[in-house]
Tab-separated table of C-alpha atoms and ligand atoms in Angstrom:
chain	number	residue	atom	x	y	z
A	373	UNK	CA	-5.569	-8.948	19.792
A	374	UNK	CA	-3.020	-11.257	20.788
A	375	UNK	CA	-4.039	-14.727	18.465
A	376	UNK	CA	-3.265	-14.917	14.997
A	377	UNK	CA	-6.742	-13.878	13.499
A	378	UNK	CA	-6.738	-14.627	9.861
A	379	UNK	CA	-9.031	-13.196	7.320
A	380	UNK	CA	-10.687	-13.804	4.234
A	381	UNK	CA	-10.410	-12.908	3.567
A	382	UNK	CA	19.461	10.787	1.061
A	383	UNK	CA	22.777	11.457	4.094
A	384	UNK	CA	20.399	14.294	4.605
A	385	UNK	CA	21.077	17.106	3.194
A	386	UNK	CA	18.786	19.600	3.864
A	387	UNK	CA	18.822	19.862	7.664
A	388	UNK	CA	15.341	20.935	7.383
A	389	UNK	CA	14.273	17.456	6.927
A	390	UNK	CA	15.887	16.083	9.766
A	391	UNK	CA	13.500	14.352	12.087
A	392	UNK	CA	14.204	12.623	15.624
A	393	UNK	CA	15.853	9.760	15.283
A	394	UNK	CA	13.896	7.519	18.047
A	395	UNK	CA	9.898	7.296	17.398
A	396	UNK	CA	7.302	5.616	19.394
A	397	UNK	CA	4.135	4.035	18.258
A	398	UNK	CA	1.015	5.999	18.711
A	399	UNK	CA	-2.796	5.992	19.033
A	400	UNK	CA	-5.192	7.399	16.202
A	401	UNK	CA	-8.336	8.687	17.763
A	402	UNK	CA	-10.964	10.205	15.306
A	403	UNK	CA	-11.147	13.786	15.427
A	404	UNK	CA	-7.457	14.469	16.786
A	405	UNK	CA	-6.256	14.805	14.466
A	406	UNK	CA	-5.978	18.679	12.693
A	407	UNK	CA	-2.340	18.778	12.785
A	408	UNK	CA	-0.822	20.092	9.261
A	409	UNK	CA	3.025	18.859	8.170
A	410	UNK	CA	4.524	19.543	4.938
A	411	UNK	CA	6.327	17.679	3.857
A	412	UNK	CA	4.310	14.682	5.104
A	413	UNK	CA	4.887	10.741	4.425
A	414	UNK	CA	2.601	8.184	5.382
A	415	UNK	CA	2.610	4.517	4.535
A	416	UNK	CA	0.764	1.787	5.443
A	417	UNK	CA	1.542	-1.316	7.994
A	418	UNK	CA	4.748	-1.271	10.310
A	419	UNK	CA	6.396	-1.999	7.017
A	420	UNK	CA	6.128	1.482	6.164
A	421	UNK	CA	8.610	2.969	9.078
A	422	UNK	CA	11.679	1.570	7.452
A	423	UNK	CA	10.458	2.228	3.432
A	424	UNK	CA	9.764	6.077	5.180
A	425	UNK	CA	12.630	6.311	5.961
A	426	UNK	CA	14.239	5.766	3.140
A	427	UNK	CA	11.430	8.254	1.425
A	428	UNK	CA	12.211	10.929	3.956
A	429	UNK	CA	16.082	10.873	2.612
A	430	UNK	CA	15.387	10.359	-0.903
A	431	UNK	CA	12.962	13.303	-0.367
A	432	UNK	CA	15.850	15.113	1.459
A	433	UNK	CA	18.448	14.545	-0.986
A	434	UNK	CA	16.580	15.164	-4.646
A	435	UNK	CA	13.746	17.173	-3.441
A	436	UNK	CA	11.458	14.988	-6.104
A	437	UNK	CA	8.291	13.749	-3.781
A	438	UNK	CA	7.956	10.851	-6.886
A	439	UNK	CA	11.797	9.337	-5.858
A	440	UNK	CA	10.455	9.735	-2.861
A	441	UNK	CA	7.693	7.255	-3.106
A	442	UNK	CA	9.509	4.996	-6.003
A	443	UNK	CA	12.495	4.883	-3.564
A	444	UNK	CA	10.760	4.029	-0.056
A	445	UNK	CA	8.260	1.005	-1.777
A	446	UNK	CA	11.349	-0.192	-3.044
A	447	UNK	CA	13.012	-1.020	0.145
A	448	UNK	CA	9.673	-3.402	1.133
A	449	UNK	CA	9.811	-5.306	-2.314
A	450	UNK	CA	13.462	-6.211	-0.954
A	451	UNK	CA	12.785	-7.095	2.287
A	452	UNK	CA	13.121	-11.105	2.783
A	453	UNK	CA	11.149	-10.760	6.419
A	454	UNK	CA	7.704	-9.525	4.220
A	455	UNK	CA	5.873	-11.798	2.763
A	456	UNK	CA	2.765	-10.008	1.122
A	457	UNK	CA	5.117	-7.457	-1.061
A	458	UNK	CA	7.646	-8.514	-3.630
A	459	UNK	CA	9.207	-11.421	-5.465
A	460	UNK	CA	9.383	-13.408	-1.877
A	461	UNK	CA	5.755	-13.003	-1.163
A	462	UNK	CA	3.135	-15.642	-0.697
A	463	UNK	CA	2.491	-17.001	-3.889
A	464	UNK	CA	-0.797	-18.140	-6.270
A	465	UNK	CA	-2.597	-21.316	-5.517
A	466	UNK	CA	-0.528	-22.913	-8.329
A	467	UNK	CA	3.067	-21.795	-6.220
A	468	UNK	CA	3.824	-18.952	-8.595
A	469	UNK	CA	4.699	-15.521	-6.980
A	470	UNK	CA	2.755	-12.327	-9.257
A	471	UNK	CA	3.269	-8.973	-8.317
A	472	UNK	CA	0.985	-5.955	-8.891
A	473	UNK	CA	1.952	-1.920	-8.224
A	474	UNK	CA	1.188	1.579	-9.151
A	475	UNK	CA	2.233	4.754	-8.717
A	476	UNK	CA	0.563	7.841	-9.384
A	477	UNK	CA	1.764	11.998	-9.457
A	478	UNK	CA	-0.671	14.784	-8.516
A	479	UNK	CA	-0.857	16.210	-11.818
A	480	UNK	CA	-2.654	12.700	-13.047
A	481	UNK	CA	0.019	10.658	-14.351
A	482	UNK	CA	0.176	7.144	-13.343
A	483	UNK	CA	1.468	4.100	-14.869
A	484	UNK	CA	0.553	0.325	-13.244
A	485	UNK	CA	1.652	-3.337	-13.424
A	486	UNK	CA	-0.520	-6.185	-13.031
A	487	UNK	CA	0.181	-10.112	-12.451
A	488	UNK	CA	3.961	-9.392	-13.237
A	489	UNK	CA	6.018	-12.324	-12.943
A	490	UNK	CA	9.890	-12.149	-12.165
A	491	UNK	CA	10.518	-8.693	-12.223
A	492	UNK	CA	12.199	-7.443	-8.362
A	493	UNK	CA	10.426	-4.015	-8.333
A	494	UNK	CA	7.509	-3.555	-9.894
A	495	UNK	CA	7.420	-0.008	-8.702
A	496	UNK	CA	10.012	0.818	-10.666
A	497	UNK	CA	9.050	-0.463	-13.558
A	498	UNK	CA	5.138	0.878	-13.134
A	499	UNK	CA	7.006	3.812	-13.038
A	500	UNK	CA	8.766	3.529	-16.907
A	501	UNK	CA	4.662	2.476	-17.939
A	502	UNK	CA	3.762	6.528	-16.448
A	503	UNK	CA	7.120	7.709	-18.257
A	504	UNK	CA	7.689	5.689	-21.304
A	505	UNK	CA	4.778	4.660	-22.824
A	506	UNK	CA	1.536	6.248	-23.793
A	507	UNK	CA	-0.579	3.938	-21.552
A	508	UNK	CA	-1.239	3.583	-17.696
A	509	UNK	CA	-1.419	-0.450	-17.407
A	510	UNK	CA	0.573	-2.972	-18.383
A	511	UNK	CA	-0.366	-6.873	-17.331
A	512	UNK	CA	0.958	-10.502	-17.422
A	513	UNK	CA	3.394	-11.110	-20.046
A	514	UNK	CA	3.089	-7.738	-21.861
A	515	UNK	CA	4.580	-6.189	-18.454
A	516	UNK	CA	7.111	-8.853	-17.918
A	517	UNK	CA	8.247	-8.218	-21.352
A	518	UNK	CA	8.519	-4.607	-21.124
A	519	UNK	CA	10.432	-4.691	-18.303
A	520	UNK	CA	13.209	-6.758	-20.150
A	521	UNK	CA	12.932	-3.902	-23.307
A	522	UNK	CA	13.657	-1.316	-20.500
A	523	UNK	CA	16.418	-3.376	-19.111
A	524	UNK	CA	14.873	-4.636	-15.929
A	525	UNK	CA	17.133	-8.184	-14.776
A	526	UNK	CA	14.333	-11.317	-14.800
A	527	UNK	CA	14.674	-13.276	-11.621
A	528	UNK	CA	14.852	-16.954	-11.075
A	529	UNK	CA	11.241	-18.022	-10.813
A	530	UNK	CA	11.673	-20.039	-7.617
A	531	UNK	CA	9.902	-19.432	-3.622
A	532	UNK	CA	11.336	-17.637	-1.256
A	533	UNK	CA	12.286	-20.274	1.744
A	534	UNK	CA	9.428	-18.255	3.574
A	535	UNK	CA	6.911	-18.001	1.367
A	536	UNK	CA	7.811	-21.841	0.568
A	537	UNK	CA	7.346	-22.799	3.214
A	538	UNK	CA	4.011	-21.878	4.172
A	539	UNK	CA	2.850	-22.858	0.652
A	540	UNK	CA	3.768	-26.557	1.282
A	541	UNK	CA	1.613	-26.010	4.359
A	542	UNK	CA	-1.401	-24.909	2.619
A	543	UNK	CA	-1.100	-27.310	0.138
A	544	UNK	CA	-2.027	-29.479	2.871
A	545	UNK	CA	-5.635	-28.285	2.465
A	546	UNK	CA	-5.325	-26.119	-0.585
A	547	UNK	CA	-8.469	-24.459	0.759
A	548	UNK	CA	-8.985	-21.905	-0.984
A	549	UNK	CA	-9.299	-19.092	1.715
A	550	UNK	CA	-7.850	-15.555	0.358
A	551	UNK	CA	-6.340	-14.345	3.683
A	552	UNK	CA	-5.646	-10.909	4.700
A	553	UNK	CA	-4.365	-10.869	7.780
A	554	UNK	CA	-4.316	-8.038	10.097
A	555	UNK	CA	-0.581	-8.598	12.055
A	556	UNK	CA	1.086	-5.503	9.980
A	557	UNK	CA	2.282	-7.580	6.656
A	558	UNK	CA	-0.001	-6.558	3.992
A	559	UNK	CA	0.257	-4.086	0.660
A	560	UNK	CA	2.698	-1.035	1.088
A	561	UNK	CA	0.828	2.076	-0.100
A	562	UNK	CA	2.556	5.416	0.618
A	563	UNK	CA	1.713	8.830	-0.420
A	564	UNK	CA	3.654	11.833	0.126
A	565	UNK	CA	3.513	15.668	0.249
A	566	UNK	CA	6.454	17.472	-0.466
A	567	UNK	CA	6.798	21.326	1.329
A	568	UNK	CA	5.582	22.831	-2.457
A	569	UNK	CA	2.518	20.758	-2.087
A	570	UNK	CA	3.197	18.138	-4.912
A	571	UNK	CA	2.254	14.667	-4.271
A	572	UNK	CA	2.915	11.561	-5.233
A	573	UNK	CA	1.889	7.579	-4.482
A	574	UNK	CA	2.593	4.336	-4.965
A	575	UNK	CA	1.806	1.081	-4.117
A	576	UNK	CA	3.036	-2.449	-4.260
A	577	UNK	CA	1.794	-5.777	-3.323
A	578	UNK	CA	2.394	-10.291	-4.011
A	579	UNK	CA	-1.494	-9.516	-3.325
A	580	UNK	CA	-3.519	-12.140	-1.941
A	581	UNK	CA	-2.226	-15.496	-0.402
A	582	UNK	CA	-2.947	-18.638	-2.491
A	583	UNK	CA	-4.981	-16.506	-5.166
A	584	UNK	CA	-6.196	-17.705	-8.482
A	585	UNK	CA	-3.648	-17.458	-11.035
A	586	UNK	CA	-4.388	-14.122	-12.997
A	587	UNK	CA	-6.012	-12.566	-9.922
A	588	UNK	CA	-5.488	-8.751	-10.224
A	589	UNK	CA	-6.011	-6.496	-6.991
A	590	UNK	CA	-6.719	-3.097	-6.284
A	591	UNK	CA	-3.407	-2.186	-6.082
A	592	UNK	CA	-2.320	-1.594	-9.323
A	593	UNK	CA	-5.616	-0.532	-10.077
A	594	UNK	CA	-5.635	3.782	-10.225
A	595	UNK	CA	-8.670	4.487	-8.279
A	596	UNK	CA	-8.961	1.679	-6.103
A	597	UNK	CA	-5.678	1.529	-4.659
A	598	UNK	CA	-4.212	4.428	-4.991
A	599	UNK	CA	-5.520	8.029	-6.106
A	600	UNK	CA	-3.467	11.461	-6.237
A	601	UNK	CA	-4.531	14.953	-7.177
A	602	UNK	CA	-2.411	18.248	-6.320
A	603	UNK	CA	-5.530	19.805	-5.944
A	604	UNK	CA	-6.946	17.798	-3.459
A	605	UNK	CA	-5.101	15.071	-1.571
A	606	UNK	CA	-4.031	11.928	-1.732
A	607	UNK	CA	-5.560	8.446	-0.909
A	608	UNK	CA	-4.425	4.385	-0.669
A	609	UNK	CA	-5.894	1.372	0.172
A	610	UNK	CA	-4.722	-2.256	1.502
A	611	UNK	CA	-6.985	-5.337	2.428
A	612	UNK	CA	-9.292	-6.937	0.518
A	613	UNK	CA	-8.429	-5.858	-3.092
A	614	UNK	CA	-12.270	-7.055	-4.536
A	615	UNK	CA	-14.007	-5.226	-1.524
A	616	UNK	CA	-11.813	-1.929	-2.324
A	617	UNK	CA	-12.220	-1.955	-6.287
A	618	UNK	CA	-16.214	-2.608	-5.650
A	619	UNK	CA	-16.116	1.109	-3.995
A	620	UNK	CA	-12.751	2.482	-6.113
A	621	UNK	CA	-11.923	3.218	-2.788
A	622	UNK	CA	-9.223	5.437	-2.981
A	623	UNK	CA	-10.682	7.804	-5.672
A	624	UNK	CA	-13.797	7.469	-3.041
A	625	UNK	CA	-11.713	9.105	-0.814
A	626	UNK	CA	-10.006	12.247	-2.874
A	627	UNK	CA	-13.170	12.801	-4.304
A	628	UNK	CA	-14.693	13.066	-0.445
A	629	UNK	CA	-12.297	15.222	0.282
A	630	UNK	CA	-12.329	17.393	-2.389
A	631	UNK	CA	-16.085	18.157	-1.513
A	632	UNK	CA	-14.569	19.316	2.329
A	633	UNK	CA	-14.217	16.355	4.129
A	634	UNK	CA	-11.023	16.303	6.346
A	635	UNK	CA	-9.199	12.797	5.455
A	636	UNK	CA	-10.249	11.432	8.234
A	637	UNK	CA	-13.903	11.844	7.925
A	638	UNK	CA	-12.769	10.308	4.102
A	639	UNK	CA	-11.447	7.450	4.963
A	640	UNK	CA	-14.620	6.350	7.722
A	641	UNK	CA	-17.021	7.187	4.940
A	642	UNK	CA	-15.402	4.832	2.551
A	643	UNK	CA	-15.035	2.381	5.670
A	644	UNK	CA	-19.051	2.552	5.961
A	645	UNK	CA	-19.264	2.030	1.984
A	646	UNK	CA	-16.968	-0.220	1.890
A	647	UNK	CA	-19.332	-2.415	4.631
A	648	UNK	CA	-22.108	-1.457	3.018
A	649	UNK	CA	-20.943	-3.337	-0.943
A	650	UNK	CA	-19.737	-6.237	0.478
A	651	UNK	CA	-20.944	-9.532	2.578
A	652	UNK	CA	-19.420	-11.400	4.664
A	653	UNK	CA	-17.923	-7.999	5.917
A	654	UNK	CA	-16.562	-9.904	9.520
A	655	UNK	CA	-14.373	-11.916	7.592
A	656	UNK	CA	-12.892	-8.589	5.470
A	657	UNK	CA	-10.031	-6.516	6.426
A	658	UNK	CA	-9.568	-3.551	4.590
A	659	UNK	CA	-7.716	-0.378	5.382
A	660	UNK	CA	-7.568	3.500	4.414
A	661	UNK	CA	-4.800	6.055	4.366
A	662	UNK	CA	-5.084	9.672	3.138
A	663	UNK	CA	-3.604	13.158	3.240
A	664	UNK	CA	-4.968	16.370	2.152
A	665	UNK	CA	-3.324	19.267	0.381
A	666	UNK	CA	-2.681	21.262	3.240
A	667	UNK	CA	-0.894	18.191	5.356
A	668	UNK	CA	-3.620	16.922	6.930
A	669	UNK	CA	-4.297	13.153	6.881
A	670	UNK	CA	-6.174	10.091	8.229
A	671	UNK	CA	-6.389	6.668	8.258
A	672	UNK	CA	-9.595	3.631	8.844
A	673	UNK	CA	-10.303	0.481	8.770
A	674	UNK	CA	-12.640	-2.322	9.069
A	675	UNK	CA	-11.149	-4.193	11.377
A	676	UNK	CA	-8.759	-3.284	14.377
A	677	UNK	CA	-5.131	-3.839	14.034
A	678	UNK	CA	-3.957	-1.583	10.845
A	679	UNK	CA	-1.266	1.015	11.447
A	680	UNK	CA	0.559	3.165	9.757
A	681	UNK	CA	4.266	5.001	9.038
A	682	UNK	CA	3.886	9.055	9.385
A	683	UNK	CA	7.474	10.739	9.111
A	684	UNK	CA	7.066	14.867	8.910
A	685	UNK	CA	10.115	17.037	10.499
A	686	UNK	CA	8.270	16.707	13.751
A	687	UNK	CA	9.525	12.954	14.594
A	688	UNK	CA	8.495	9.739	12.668
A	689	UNK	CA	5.463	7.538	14.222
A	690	UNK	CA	4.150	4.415	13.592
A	691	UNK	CA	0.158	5.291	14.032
A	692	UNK	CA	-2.921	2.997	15.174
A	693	UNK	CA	-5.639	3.775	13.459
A	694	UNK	CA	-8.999	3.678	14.273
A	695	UNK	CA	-11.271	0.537	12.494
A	696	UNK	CA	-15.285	0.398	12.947
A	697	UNK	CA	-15.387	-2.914	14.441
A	698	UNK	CA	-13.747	-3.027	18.032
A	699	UNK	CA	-12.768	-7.282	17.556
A	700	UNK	CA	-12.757	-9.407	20.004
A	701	UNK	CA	-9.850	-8.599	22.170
B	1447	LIG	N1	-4.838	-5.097	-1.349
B	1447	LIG	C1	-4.031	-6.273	-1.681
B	1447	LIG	C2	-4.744	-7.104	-2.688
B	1447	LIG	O1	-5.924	-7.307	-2.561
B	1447	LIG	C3	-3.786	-7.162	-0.489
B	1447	LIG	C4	-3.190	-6.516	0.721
B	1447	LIG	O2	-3.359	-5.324	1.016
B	1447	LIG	O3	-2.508	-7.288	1.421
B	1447	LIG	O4	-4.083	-7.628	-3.568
């Protein structure tokens, strides 16, 4: 689908996790896909190849699968060029730019931020909420606030030129459209398996285009857009955040998996639930990604077009995954 479709809508240490340097993107057919890799990273949207990457060295140099993930998300909520993660992203309909992330270990800590203002990576500091304090989510003010106690810098409060730009543009119309689109620049969720079988995730998104002021996604939401258990696998979501929380899609998934469904078959089941909770379902774009214990992983979606980073000591990929509706070419 050629046409801009909018929505509602470490150097490397350990030789052993040297991978091929060139990669090539792929196709995701359903039921291909039994391979097993440990250690396995997977992240969502072309995005992820470059944040992988820097997982994969992270991973290679401290051997800690929760760097890993902190590390790789970081590189996205830096990068100028994406617009749907970080300070630069598309902002609320009132022109402010709030930022929500979690990130979650496979022993069940987690720590979140939600509607963050001014603080660079949101990760990070997610990260000191699992660590530091006795809770798991910290919103608005209180977060913003807590970053500056842990000695996060505060950022300017101004638009990037990009995200600036096209908010002049809808202010044109100031219709109030939440878009997701499906051209690879949404959320970055990323979950990892290290070659002990710890796991880790984390996720990180500006959410939602020209959202409500306060408007809190699945993303920093444990459950919905991310979920991680050592025992089981490991599950994250982007798209729609309200169509993803309705099915707390990502725990959907672990818990699908922990009953013997391979991640693929997962992440389709929570596709069909997903279509099944919510209306207006052709103007929704939401996506899966999951791994399971033993290396195995998946990824669905709604609509075509999502795709995903996989980096294991075979080569690094950027994957097309399979979506139940076909589009319109
Ligand atoms: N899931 C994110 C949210 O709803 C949006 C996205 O994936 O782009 O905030």
């Amino acid at each position: 689908m050629k046409s801009r479709r909018k929505f509602l809508q470490k150097s490397l240490v350990s030789s052993s996790l040297l991978i091929p340097m060139s990669w090539q993107a792929e196709s995701f057919g359903v039921g291909r896909n039994r391979e097993k890799h440990k250690p396995l990273i997977l992240s969502t949207w072309n995005h992820g190849m470059p944040a992988n990457d820097k997982a994969w060295e992270v991973l290679g140099n401290s051997g800690s699968i929760l760097d890993a993930v902190e590390e790789g998300v970081k590189v996205t909520e830096l990068d100028l060029t994406n617009l749907s993660v970080g300070l630069q992203g598309l902002p609320d309909r009132e022109g402010i730019a709030t930022l929500d992330a979690s990130i979650m270990k496979g022993d069940g800590s987690c720590g979140s931020v939600a509607f963050v203002r001014q603080i660079k990576h949101p990760i990070s500091l997610a990260r000191k909420v699992m660590e530091n304090t006795p809770h798991v989510m910290l919103a608005g003010e209180g977060a913003r606030q807590y970053a500056i106690s842990e000695g996060f810098p505060v950022e300017k409060e101004e638009l990037s030129p990009g995200a600036e730009k096209a908010y002049l543009e809808w202010k044109k119309t100031s219709e109030y459209k939440p878009i997701i689109n499906i051209e690879n620049h949404d959320t970055i969720g990323m979950i990892g398996l290290d070659a002990n079988g710890k796991m880790a995730g984390s996720c990180t998104t500006s959410g939602l285009a020209y959202k409500m002021h306060g408007r809190v996604g699945d993303s920093p939401i444990i459950g919905a857009g991310l979920y991680v258990d050592d025992e089981v696998g490991a599950a994250t979501a982007t798209g729609l955040g309200e169509s993803i929380i309705r099915i707390c899609g990502s725990f959907l998934i672990v818990e699908l998996m922990r009953q013997g469904r391979t991640p693929q078959e997962a992440c389709e089941e929570a596709v069909k639930r997903l279509i099944a909770k919510n209306k207006n379902i052709e103007n929704i774009q939401a996506g899966f990604l999951a791994l399971n214990k033993d290396g195995e992983y998946g990824a669905y979606a709604v609509q075509p077009g999502f795709n995903f980073a996989r980096h294991h000591r075979g080569g690094k990929s950027l994957v097309d995954a399979g979506s139940k509706f076909k589009g319109n070419g």
